[in-house]
Amino acid sequence: MTPTPAVGKDTMHQNPPPLTTTTVTVAYAGGDERRGPVTMGQANMIRCILRDDPTHINIHDVWPVPEGTTSAAVTDALRALAVRHEGLRTTFPHPPGATPVDQVVASEGTFTVTVLDHAELPGDPAEYAESVARAARAGRFALDREFPVRITLLTVTGQPAYVALAFSHAVADGSAMAILREEFAELLAGKELPALTSLPPVDLAAVEASPAGLRKSEASLRYWERILRTGPQEMFAEPRGRRPGTDEEARQLTLRSRRGARALAGAARRTGHPEATVLMAAWCALVAHRAGQNSCVTAVPSANRFHARVARSVTTTSQDALLHLDVRVETFDALVARTWGAVLNAYRHSQFDSVRLWEMIDRVTAERGSHFGRDVVFNDVSALPAPLLGTEAQNGGDAEQELVWGPPQALPTRLLAFTYRTAPQLHISLWAAPSVFTPEEAEGFLSGLVLLLEAAAAGDVPLEALAEVTGVRPAERGPDWLRVDGCWVSPDAVRETLGRAVGGLPVRVQVTEASGADPHLTAYIACGETPLTPTEAHRALTALIPAAGSGVLAPHRYVLVENPPAEPDRSDAWRRLNTIDEGTGRSRQV
């Protein structure tokens, strides 16, 4: 997931074409030529770049140009940024078909600026500039040779108005774009930029590869593994849900609320905790309440710039912090106190070898018989040094609270939120999967978040009263759903999916409940003449789980029998059959 989501479709064809299109080549020189391993963040993004649709993984921004600025001043500022930041002079050479493992910093080179000159800009110039930048995201960056920024200068009869940019996510993330936007504005204003204090990518990679860096990565992998082995595999496990491996198209819903900003500030004052912690606690409380879960697992992508050595690095640090917050406390104040430590713990474990992380995820989820879903993403970018994508210009008027629907985008999660600012308005954009949130429910969720903050500003809130306070109702599940191994599971869905996995053989799933222990699932499979082992059954089922319906977790045990009983709907009839083979099906016993 990228820190600046693409929104809507390309609208350039709806606008009058430019008078002229010119390509300007800009040469730069400065700094040393360097080479070294890629950083962990770069490796993570390169993996996505090579796999994902470029329009999803490339990122973009729009920089307004002050009136009276010349085109030469714009290109001079862009040249200065390229010289200043090694990340912008970085390519990733690699043999065809291989994944880059090294980065090379050029001491000199060129980049191009496409100049679109207009008689006048369309009716909404900022939205037009946005569409130009968004269109430039199409097409995969050539990591081994292409300058990692596609730059378009929009002018009106020769006068610069906007710079529209698309970045390779291998060299920049949302924070890096904000830093560059800020420095671009300062250069055009004639200011001298301060000396760099954060590490360039090559040096950051060296820190990560040091003994201390490797210990940190190992600790992060252990932290993630604990959550993957014990936490819910999908936050929104309910009959109407879809598995997190399947994308949906969700419309952007934007909240701008002065009420919310006042309430957040008041709740922070009353509880004595930072606004960011209070907002995170409110988010997790409401997500877990809506999902009917005992804990909230949410990815926090912007969490890994809290250390000074990367705070203002122009590179990508895009690695998730994974927050696992147990919400089983009585009051909101108790949850806020718990959130502070949980967030710090997540931040400390947000640096890791992404290749080893995905190997571990595959191994653990196969052993557990699950599929971990990045269901919930909360990205608070309100503390970045400059607003992203012109959010200042996008701010609404003086309305106390408004909810505005925007264009759709492909959503690989179930619930994605960006907090752009917390004052003077609480400005949050939300993308909620239509399979689990109707439009009314999505609006109710954001409105409920404000209501929770208002109640928390006035006093402590009993968490058992969340439905009454917020108007948000928990998910509805049928009587057959039960909590197994920390996950909401539908035995009927398990039986149907396992039956498909083993080619339509008769299957019975039995629930065994022991006093004081989680229920266990045992699957009986009548395999007849079909050769089958518990390991093969488990492997076939886990291959289907990512695309199966919601609520599917592998049984704890597989029992193979020859033929189904005369009364196949009775579990005791299956238990009386002769067993051909049985086992967990796992490479590791559970």
Coordinates of C-alpha atoms in Angstrom, one line a residue:
M1 CA 0.0 0.0 0.0
T2 CA 1.3 3.3 -0.9
P3 CA 1.3 6.4 1.4
T4 CA -0.5 8.5 -1.3
P5 CA -3.2 6.4 -2.9
A6 CA -4.2 6.9 -6.5
V7 CA -7.7 8.3 -6.8
G8 CA -10.1 8.1 -9.6
K9 CA -9.5 7.7 -13.3
D10 CA -7.3 9.7 -15.6
T11 CA -9.3 12.9 -16.5
M12 CA -6.8 14.4 -19.0
H13 CA -9.0 13.5 -22.0
Q14 CA -11.8 15.7 -20.6
N15 CA -9.6 18.8 -20.7
P16 CA -8.4 20.9 -23.6
P17 CA -5.0 19.8 -24.9
P18 CA -1.9 21.9 -24.3
L19 CA -0.8 24.3 -27.0
T20 CA 2.6 22.8 -27.1
T21 CA 4.5 19.9 -25.6
T22 CA 8.2 20.2 -25.1
T23 CA 10.8 17.9 -23.6
V24 CA 13.7 19.6 -21.8
T25 CA 16.8 17.7 -20.8
V26 CA 18.4 18.8 -17.5
A27 CA 22.0 17.9 -16.7
Y28 CA 23.2 17.6 -13.1
A29 CA 26.6 17.0 -11.5
G30 CA 27.7 16.7 -7.9
G31 CA 28.4 14.3 -5.2
D32 CA 30.2 11.0 -5.3
E33 CA 29.5 7.9 -7.3
R34 CA 28.6 5.2 -4.8
R35 CA 27.5 1.6 -4.7
G36 CA 26.1 -0.7 -2.0
P37 CA 23.4 -3.1 -1.0
V38 CA 19.8 -2.0 -1.1
T39 CA 18.1 -1.0 2.1
M40 CA 15.4 -3.2 3.7
G41 CA 12.7 -0.6 2.6
Q42 CA 14.0 -0.5 -0.9
A43 CA 14.0 -4.3 -1.1
N44 CA 10.4 -4.4 0.1
M45 CA 9.3 -1.9 -2.5
I46 CA 11.3 -3.4 -5.3
R47 CA 9.5 -6.7 -4.6
C48 CA 6.2 -4.9 -5.0
I49 CA 7.4 -2.9 -8.1
L50 CA 8.3 -6.2 -9.9
R51 CA 5.0 -7.8 -9.0
D52 CA 2.2 -5.2 -8.8
D53 CA 0.4 -3.0 -11.2
P54 CA 2.5 0.2 -11.7
T55 CA -0.5 2.4 -11.2
H56 CA -0.9 0.9 -7.7
I57 CA 2.7 0.9 -6.6
N58 CA 4.1 4.1 -8.2
I59 CA 3.3 7.3 -6.2
H60 CA 2.7 10.9 -7.3
D61 CA 2.6 14.4 -6.0
V62 CA 1.8 17.9 -7.3
W63 CA 3.9 21.0 -6.4
P64 CA 2.4 24.4 -6.9
V65 CA 4.8 27.0 -8.4
P66 CA 4.5 30.5 -7.0
E67 CA 3.4 33.2 -9.5
G68 CA 6.3 35.0 -11.2
T69 CA 8.7 32.0 -11.1
T70 CA 10.5 31.3 -14.3
S71 CA 10.9 27.9 -16.0
A72 CA 14.7 28.2 -15.5
A73 CA 14.2 28.6 -11.7
V74 CA 12.0 25.5 -11.6
T75 CA 14.6 23.4 -13.5
D76 CA 17.4 24.8 -11.3
A77 CA 15.5 23.8 -8.2
L78 CA 14.9 20.3 -9.5
R79 CA 18.6 20.0 -10.4
A80 CA 19.6 21.1 -6.9
L81 CA 17.3 18.5 -5.4
A82 CA 18.8 15.8 -7.6
V83 CA 22.3 16.8 -6.5
R84 CA 21.4 17.1 -2.8
H85 CA 19.7 13.7 -2.4
E86 CA 21.5 10.6 -3.4
G87 CA 18.2 8.7 -3.6
L88 CA 17.2 10.7 -6.6
R89 CA 20.4 9.7 -8.4
T90 CA 20.0 6.0 -7.6
T91 CA 19.4 3.1 -10.0
F92 CA 19.3 -0.7 -9.3
P93 CA 21.3 -2.6 -11.9
H94 CA 20.5 -6.3 -12.2
P95 CA 20.6 -9.1 -14.7
P96 CA 17.3 -9.8 -16.7
G97 CA 14.9 -11.8 -14.6
A98 CA 16.8 -11.2 -11.4
T99 CA 15.8 -9.1 -8.4
P100 CA 18.1 -6.1 -7.7
V101 CA 20.2 -6.5 -4.6
D102 CA 22.5 -3.5 -5.1
Q103 CA 22.0 0.3 -5.6
V104 CA 24.2 2.6 -7.6
V105 CA 24.4 6.4 -7.0
A106 CA 25.5 8.4 -10.0
S107 CA 27.7 11.5 -9.6
E108 CA 26.3 13.1 -12.7
G109 CA 23.5 12.5 -15.3
T110 CA 20.4 13.9 -16.8
F111 CA 16.7 13.9 -16.3
T112 CA 13.9 15.2 -18.5
V113 CA 11.1 17.6 -17.9
T114 CA 8.0 17.5 -20.1
V115 CA 6.6 21.0 -20.5
L116 CA 2.9 21.3 -21.3
D117 CA 2.1 24.9 -22.2
H118 CA -1.5 26.0 -22.2
A119 CA -3.5 29.1 -23.2
E120 CA -5.2 28.6 -19.8
L121 CA -5.6 25.8 -17.4
P122 CA -8.9 23.9 -17.1
G123 CA -11.6 25.0 -14.7
D124 CA -10.1 23.2 -11.7
P125 CA -6.3 23.6 -12.3
A126 CA -5.3 21.7 -9.2
E127 CA -7.4 18.7 -10.2
Y128 CA -6.0 18.9 -13.7
A129 CA -2.5 18.9 -12.4
E130 CA -3.4 15.9 -10.2
S131 CA -4.7 14.0 -13.2
V132 CA -1.4 14.7 -15.1
A133 CA 0.6 13.3 -12.2
R134 CA -1.6 10.4 -11.7
A135 CA -1.4 9.5 -15.4
A136 CA 2.4 9.4 -15.2
R137 CA 2.1 6.5 -12.7
A138 CA 1.3 4.2 -15.6
G139 CA 4.2 2.1 -16.8
R140 CA 6.8 0.3 -14.7
F141 CA 10.0 2.2 -13.9
A142 CA 13.1 0.6 -15.4
L143 CA 14.9 0.2 -12.1
D144 CA 18.3 -0.4 -13.8
R145 CA 18.5 2.7 -15.9
E146 CA 15.5 5.2 -15.6
F147 CA 15.7 8.4 -13.6
P148 CA 13.3 7.6 -10.8
V149 CA 11.0 10.6 -11.2
R150 CA 8.8 11.5 -14.1
I151 CA 8.4 15.3 -14.2
T152 CA 5.8 17.4 -16.0
L153 CA 5.8 21.2 -15.8
L154 CA 2.4 22.8 -16.5
T155 CA 2.7 26.3 -17.8
V156 CA 0.3 29.0 -19.0
T157 CA 1.7 30.9 -22.0
G158 CA 5.1 30.0 -20.7
Q159 CA 4.5 30.9 -17.0
P160 CA 5.0 27.8 -14.7
A161 CA 1.9 26.9 -12.6
Y162 CA 2.4 23.3 -11.3
V163 CA 5.0 20.6 -11.3
A164 CA 3.3 17.1 -11.6
L165 CA 5.5 14.2 -10.6
A166 CA 5.4 10.4 -10.5
F167 CA 8.0 8.7 -8.3
S168 CA 9.4 5.2 -8.3
H169 CA 8.5 3.8 -4.9
A170 CA 12.0 2.3 -4.7
V171 CA 13.5 5.7 -4.0
A172 CA 10.7 7.7 -2.3
D173 CA 7.7 7.3 -0.1
G174 CA 5.1 9.8 1.1
S175 CA 7.4 11.3 3.7
A176 CA 10.2 11.7 1.1
M177 CA 7.8 13.4 -1.3
A178 CA 6.7 15.8 1.5
I179 CA 10.4 16.7 2.2
L180 CA 11.1 17.3 -1.4
R181 CA 8.0 19.4 -1.8
E182 CA 9.1 21.5 1.2
E183 CA 12.6 22.0 -0.1
F184 CA 11.4 22.8 -3.6
A185 CA 9.3 25.6 -2.2
E186 CA 12.3 26.9 -0.1
L187 CA 14.6 26.9 -3.1
L188 CA 12.1 28.9 -5.2
A189 CA 11.9 31.3 -2.3
G190 CA 15.6 31.8 -2.4
K191 CA 16.3 30.2 0.9
E192 CA 19.4 28.2 1.7
L193 CA 18.7 24.6 2.6
P194 CA 20.2 23.3 5.9
A195 CA 22.8 20.5 5.9
L196 CA 21.5 17.0 5.6
T197 CA 21.2 15.3 9.0
S198 CA 19.5 12.0 8.0
L199 CA 21.3 9.1 6.3
P200 CA 21.3 8.6 2.5
P201 CA 20.2 5.1 1.4
V202 CA 23.7 3.6 1.0
D203 CA 24.6 4.5 4.5
L204 CA 21.3 3.4 5.9
A205 CA 21.8 0.0 4.3
A206 CA 25.2 -0.2 6.1
V207 CA 23.5 0.5 9.4
E208 CA 20.9 -2.1 8.7
A209 CA 23.6 -4.7 7.9
S210 CA 25.6 -4.0 11.0
P211 CA 25.4 -6.4 14.0
A212 CA 23.0 -4.1 15.8
G213 CA 20.9 -3.7 12.6
L214 CA 20.7 -7.5 12.1
R215 CA 19.7 -8.0 15.7
K216 CA 16.9 -5.4 15.2
S217 CA 15.7 -7.2 12.1
E218 CA 15.7 -10.6 13.9
A219 CA 13.7 -9.1 16.8
S220 CA 11.2 -7.7 14.3
L221 CA 10.7 -11.0 12.6
R222 CA 10.0 -12.7 16.0
Y223 CA 7.5 -9.9 16.9
W224 CA 5.6 -10.4 13.7
E225 CA 5.7 -14.2 14.1
R226 CA 4.0 -14.0 17.5
I227 CA 1.2 -11.9 16.0
L228 CA 0.8 -14.2 13.0
R229 CA 0.6 -17.3 15.2
T230 CA -1.8 -15.9 17.8
G231 CA -3.8 -12.9 16.3
P232 CA -6.9 -12.9 14.2
Q233 CA -6.1 -13.8 10.6
E234 CA -8.8 -11.5 9.2
M235 CA -10.3 -8.6 11.1
F236 CA -13.5 -8.6 9.2
A237 CA -14.4 -12.3 9.3
E238 CA -18.2 -12.4 8.7
P239 CA -20.6 -14.1 6.3
R240 CA -20.7 -11.3 3.7
G241 CA -16.9 -10.7 3.8
R242 CA -14.4 -11.5 1.1
R243 CA -10.9 -12.8 1.8
P244 CA -8.2 -10.2 2.0
G245 CA -6.4 -11.7 -1.0
T246 CA -9.1 -10.4 -3.3
D247 CA -9.1 -6.7 -4.3
E248 CA -12.3 -4.7 -4.3
E249 CA -13.0 -1.2 -5.7
A250 CA -13.8 1.2 -2.9
R251 CA -14.7 4.9 -3.1
Q252 CA -12.9 7.5 -1.1
L253 CA -14.8 8.9 1.8
T254 CA -13.4 12.1 3.3
L255 CA -14.2 13.5 6.7
R256 CA -13.4 17.1 7.6
S257 CA -14.5 17.9 11.1
R258 CA -13.8 20.9 13.3
R259 CA -15.8 19.0 16.0
G260 CA -13.4 16.1 15.6
A261 CA -10.3 18.3 15.9
R262 CA -11.7 20.0 19.1
A263 CA -12.7 16.6 20.6
L264 CA -9.3 15.0 19.8
A265 CA -7.5 17.9 21.5
G266 CA -9.8 17.7 24.5
A267 CA -9.4 14.0 24.9
A268 CA -5.6 14.4 24.7
R269 CA -5.6 17.0 27.4
R270 CA -7.9 15.0 29.6
T271 CA -6.0 11.8 29.3
G272 CA -2.5 13.3 29.3
H273 CA -1.5 11.4 26.2
P274 CA -0.5 12.7 22.7
E275 CA -3.2 13.2 20.2
A276 CA -1.7 10.6 17.9
T277 CA -2.0 8.0 20.7
V278 CA -5.6 9.0 21.5
L279 CA -6.6 8.8 17.8
M280 CA -5.0 5.4 17.4
A281 CA -6.8 4.1 20.5
A282 CA -10.1 5.4 19.2
W283 CA -9.5 3.9 15.7
C284 CA -8.5 0.5 17.2
A285 CA -11.4 0.5 19.6
L286 CA -13.9 1.2 16.9
V287 CA -12.4 -1.3 14.4
A288 CA -12.4 -4.1 16.9
H289 CA -15.9 -3.2 18.1
R290 CA -17.2 -3.2 14.5
A291 CA -15.4 -6.4 13.7
G292 CA -16.4 -8.2 16.9
Q293 CA -12.8 -9.0 17.8
N294 CA -10.9 -9.0 21.1
S295 CA -8.0 -7.3 19.5
C296 CA -7.2 -5.0 16.6
V297 CA -4.4 -5.8 14.2
T298 CA -3.6 -2.8 12.0
A299 CA -0.7 -2.0 9.7
V300 CA 0.9 1.5 10.4
P301 CA 3.0 2.2 7.3
S302 CA 4.3 5.7 8.3
A303 CA 5.6 4.5 11.7
N304 CA 9.2 3.8 10.7
R305 CA 10.6 7.4 10.5
F306 CA 10.6 8.0 14.2
H307 CA 14.4 7.7 14.4
A308 CA 16.5 10.8 13.6
R309 CA 18.7 9.0 11.2
V310 CA 15.8 8.4 8.8
A311 CA 13.4 11.2 9.7
R312 CA 14.3 13.3 6.7
S313 CA 15.9 10.8 4.4
V314 CA 14.8 11.0 0.8
T315 CA 14.4 7.3 0.3
T316 CA 11.7 4.8 0.9
T317 CA 11.3 3.4 4.4
S318 CA 8.0 1.7 3.4
Q319 CA 7.8 -1.2 5.8
D320 CA 4.8 -1.8 7.9
A321 CA 4.7 -1.4 11.7
L322 CA 2.2 -4.0 12.8
L323 CA 0.1 -3.0 15.8
H324 CA -1.6 -5.8 17.7
L325 CA -3.7 -4.1 20.4
D326 CA -5.7 -6.2 22.9
V327 CA -8.9 -4.2 23.5
R328 CA -10.2 -6.3 26.5
V329 CA -10.2 -3.5 29.0
E330 CA -13.1 -1.8 30.7
T331 CA -12.7 1.8 29.6
F332 CA -11.3 4.0 26.9
D333 CA -8.7 5.6 29.2
A334 CA -7.3 2.2 30.0
L335 CA -7.1 1.4 26.3
V336 CA -5.2 4.7 25.6
A337 CA -2.7 3.8 28.3
R338 CA -2.2 0.4 26.7
T339 CA -2.0 1.9 23.2
W340 CA 1.1 4.0 24.1
G341 CA 3.2 0.9 24.8
A342 CA 1.8 -1.2 22.0
V343 CA 2.5 1.5 19.4
L344 CA 6.1 1.9 20.6
N345 CA 6.5 -1.8 20.4
A346 CA 5.2 -1.9 16.9
Y347 CA 7.5 1.0 15.8
R348 CA 10.5 -0.7 17.3
H349 CA 9.8 -3.8 15.2
S350 CA 9.2 -2.1 11.8
Q351 CA 12.6 -2.8 10.3
F352 CA 13.1 -6.2 8.8
D353 CA 14.3 -8.2 5.8
S354 CA 11.1 -8.3 3.8
V355 CA 12.1 -11.4 1.8
R356 CA 12.6 -13.3 5.1
L357 CA 9.4 -11.8 6.4
W358 CA 7.3 -13.2 3.5
E359 CA 9.0 -16.5 3.8
M360 CA 8.1 -16.6 7.5
I361 CA 4.5 -15.5 6.7
D362 CA 4.2 -18.3 4.2
R363 CA 5.6 -20.9 6.6
V364 CA 3.6 -19.8 9.6
T365 CA 0.3 -19.5 7.8
A366 CA 0.8 -22.9 6.2
E367 CA 1.4 -24.4 9.7
R368 CA -1.5 -22.6 11.2
G369 CA -3.7 -23.3 8.3
S370 CA -4.7 -19.7 7.7
H371 CA -4.0 -16.7 5.5
F372 CA -2.9 -13.5 7.1
G373 CA -4.8 -10.6 5.7
R374 CA -3.6 -7.0 5.8
D375 CA -7.2 -6.1 6.5
V376 CA -6.7 -2.8 8.2
V377 CA -4.3 0.0 7.4
F378 CA -4.1 3.3 9.4
N379 CA -1.6 5.8 8.0
D380 CA -1.3 9.0 10.1
V381 CA 0.7 11.5 7.9
S382 CA -0.5 14.6 9.8
A383 CA 3.0 15.1 11.3
L384 CA 4.8 15.2 8.0
P385 CA 6.7 18.4 7.2
A386 CA 4.4 19.4 4.4
P387 CA 0.9 18.3 3.3
L388 CA 0.6 15.7 0.6
L389 CA -1.1 16.2 -2.6
G390 CA -2.2 19.7 -1.9
T391 CA -4.4 18.8 1.0
E392 CA -4.3 22.5 2.1
A393 CA -6.1 23.4 -1.1
Q394 CA -8.5 20.5 -0.6
N395 CA -9.6 21.6 2.8
G396 CA -13.3 22.3 3.1
G397 CA -14.8 25.6 4.3
D398 CA -15.9 26.3 7.8
A399 CA -18.4 23.5 8.1
E400 CA -18.4 21.9 11.6
Q401 CA -18.4 18.5 9.9
E402 CA -18.8 17.2 6.4
L403 CA -18.5 13.8 4.7
V404 CA -17.7 13.9 1.0
W405 CA -17.5 10.9 -1.4
G406 CA -14.8 10.8 -4.0
P407 CA -13.7 8.5 -6.8
P408 CA -13.0 4.8 -6.5
Q409 CA -9.7 2.9 -6.4
A410 CA -8.7 -0.7 -6.2
L411 CA -8.4 -1.7 -2.5
P412 CA -6.2 -4.7 -1.5
T413 CA -7.3 -4.2 2.1
R414 CA -10.7 -4.1 3.8
L415 CA -10.3 -0.8 5.6
L416 CA -7.7 1.9 4.7
A417 CA -7.5 5.3 6.4
F418 CA -5.2 8.3 5.9
T419 CA -5.2 11.0 8.5
Y420 CA -3.9 14.1 6.7
R421 CA -4.3 16.6 9.6
T422 CA -5.7 16.9 13.1
A423 CA -6.2 20.7 13.3
P424 CA -8.0 23.0 12.7
Q425 CA -10.0 20.2 11.2
L426 CA -9.7 16.4 11.7
H427 CA -9.1 15.4 8.0
I428 CA -9.4 11.7 7.4
S429 CA -9.9 9.8 4.1
L430 CA -11.3 6.3 4.4
W431 CA -11.6 3.5 1.8
A432 CA -13.9 0.8 3.1
A433 CA -14.5 -2.5 1.2
P434 CA -18.1 -2.6 -0.1
S435 CA -18.3 -6.3 0.8
V436 CA -18.2 -5.4 4.5
F437 CA -19.3 -1.8 4.6
T438 CA -22.3 -0.3 2.9
P439 CA -21.9 3.4 2.1
E440 CA -24.1 4.2 5.1
E441 CA -22.0 2.1 7.3
A442 CA -18.8 3.7 6.1
E443 CA -20.2 7.1 6.8
G444 CA -21.4 5.9 10.2
F445 CA -18.0 4.6 11.0
L446 CA -16.3 8.0 10.5
S447 CA -19.1 9.8 12.2
G448 CA -18.9 7.3 15.1
L449 CA -15.1 8.0 15.4
V450 CA -15.9 11.7 16.0
L451 CA -18.6 10.8 18.5
L452 CA -16.2 8.6 20.4
L453 CA -13.6 11.3 20.6
E454 CA -16.3 13.8 21.8
A455 CA -17.3 11.4 24.5
A456 CA -13.7 10.8 25.5
A457 CA -13.1 14.5 25.7
A458 CA -15.9 14.8 28.2
G459 CA -15.0 11.8 30.4
D460 CA -13.9 8.2 30.4
V461 CA -16.0 5.9 28.2
P462 CA -16.9 2.3 29.1
L463 CA -16.0 0.2 26.1
E464 CA -19.1 -1.9 26.5
A465 CA -21.1 1.3 25.6
L466 CA -19.4 1.8 22.2
A467 CA -22.5 0.9 20.2
E468 CA -24.6 3.4 22.2
V469 CA -21.9 6.1 22.1
T470 CA -21.0 5.8 18.4
G471 CA -24.0 4.2 16.7
V472 CA -21.7 1.6 15.1
R473 CA -23.0 -1.9 15.4
P474 CA -20.8 -5.0 15.6
A475 CA -20.8 -7.5 12.7
E476 CA -23.6 -10.0 12.6
R477 CA -22.6 -13.7 12.4
G478 CA -24.8 -16.7 12.2
P479 CA -25.1 -19.2 15.2
D480 CA -22.6 -21.6 13.5
W481 CA -19.7 -19.1 13.7
L482 CA -17.3 -19.6 16.6
R483 CA -13.9 -18.4 17.7
V484 CA -11.2 -20.9 17.0
D485 CA -7.5 -20.2 17.6
G486 CA -8.2 -16.5 18.1
C487 CA -10.1 -16.3 14.7
W488 CA -13.8 -16.2 13.8
V489 CA -14.5 -19.4 11.8
S490 CA -17.5 -20.8 10.0
P491 CA -17.3 -24.7 10.1
D492 CA -19.7 -24.8 7.2
A493 CA -17.3 -22.6 5.1
V494 CA -14.4 -24.9 6.2
R495 CA -16.3 -28.0 5.1
E496 CA -17.2 -26.5 1.7
T497 CA -13.7 -25.3 1.0
L498 CA -12.1 -28.5 2.1
G499 CA -14.5 -30.5 0.0
R500 CA -13.4 -28.4 -3.1
A501 CA -9.7 -28.8 -2.1
V502 CA -10.0 -32.6 -2.1
G503 CA -11.9 -32.9 -5.4
G504 CA -15.4 -33.2 -4.1
L505 CA -14.8 -36.1 -1.7
P506 CA -17.4 -36.3 1.2
V507 CA -16.3 -34.2 4.2
R508 CA -17.6 -33.7 7.7
V509 CA -16.2 -31.0 10.1
Q510 CA -16.8 -31.7 13.7
V511 CA -16.4 -29.1 16.5
T512 CA -15.0 -30.3 19.8
E513 CA -15.4 -27.9 22.7
A514 CA -13.5 -28.6 25.9
S515 CA -14.1 -26.7 29.1
G516 CA -11.8 -23.6 29.4
A517 CA -10.2 -24.2 26.0
D518 CA -10.8 -23.0 22.5
P519 CA -13.0 -25.2 20.3
H520 CA -11.1 -27.6 18.0
L521 CA -12.0 -28.6 14.4
T522 CA -11.7 -32.2 13.2
A523 CA -12.2 -32.9 9.5
Y524 CA -13.4 -36.4 8.4
I525 CA -12.7 -37.1 4.7
A526 CA -14.2 -40.2 3.0
C527 CA -11.5 -40.8 0.4
G528 CA -12.7 -44.2 -1.0
E529 CA -10.2 -45.4 -3.6
T530 CA -8.6 -41.9 -3.9
P531 CA -5.0 -41.9 -2.5
L532 CA -4.8 -39.1 0.1
T533 CA -2.8 -38.2 3.2
P534 CA -3.5 -35.6 5.9
T535 CA -0.5 -33.6 4.7
E536 CA -1.9 -33.6 1.1
A537 CA -5.4 -32.6 2.3
H538 CA -3.9 -29.7 4.4
R539 CA -1.7 -28.5 1.6
A540 CA -4.7 -28.5 -0.8
L541 CA -6.9 -26.6 1.6
T542 CA -4.3 -23.9 2.5
A543 CA -3.8 -23.3 -1.3
L544 CA -7.5 -22.4 -1.6
I545 CA -7.8 -20.3 1.6
P546 CA -6.5 -17.0 0.2
A547 CA -9.3 -16.9 -2.4
A548 CA -12.0 -18.7 -0.3
G549 CA -14.8 -17.0 1.5
S550 CA -14.4 -15.4 4.8
G551 CA -14.2 -17.5 8.0
V552 CA -12.0 -20.4 6.7
L553 CA -9.3 -21.8 9.0
A554 CA -7.8 -25.3 8.5
P555 CA -9.0 -28.0 10.9
H556 CA -6.6 -29.0 13.7
R557 CA -6.8 -32.7 12.6
Y558 CA -7.7 -34.6 9.5
V559 CA -9.2 -38.1 9.8
L560 CA -9.3 -40.2 6.6
V561 CA -12.0 -43.0 6.3
E562 CA -12.9 -45.2 3.4
N563 CA -16.6 -44.4 2.8
P564 CA -19.1 -42.0 4.4
P565 CA -21.6 -43.3 7.0
A566 CA -25.2 -44.0 6.1
E567 CA -26.1 -40.9 8.1
P568 CA -23.5 -38.4 6.9
D569 CA -25.0 -35.5 8.9
R570 CA -24.2 -37.2 12.3
S571 CA -20.7 -36.7 13.7
D572 CA -20.9 -39.8 15.9
A573 CA -21.5 -41.9 12.8
W574 CA -18.3 -40.6 11.3
R575 CA -16.4 -41.3 14.6
R576 CA -17.4 -45.0 14.5
L577 CA -15.8 -45.6 11.1
N578 CA -12.5 -47.3 10.7
T579 CA -9.7 -44.8 10.3
I580 CA -7.3 -45.2 7.3
D581 CA -5.0 -42.4 8.4
E582 CA -5.0 -39.3 10.6
G583 CA -2.8 -36.4 11.5
T584 CA -2.5 -32.6 11.6
G585 CA -1.3 -32.3 8.1
R586 CA 1.2 -29.8 9.3
S587 CA 5.0 -30.0 9.1
R588 CA 4.9 -28.8 12.7
Q589 CA 2.5 -30.2 15.2
V590 CA -0.3 -28.0 16.4

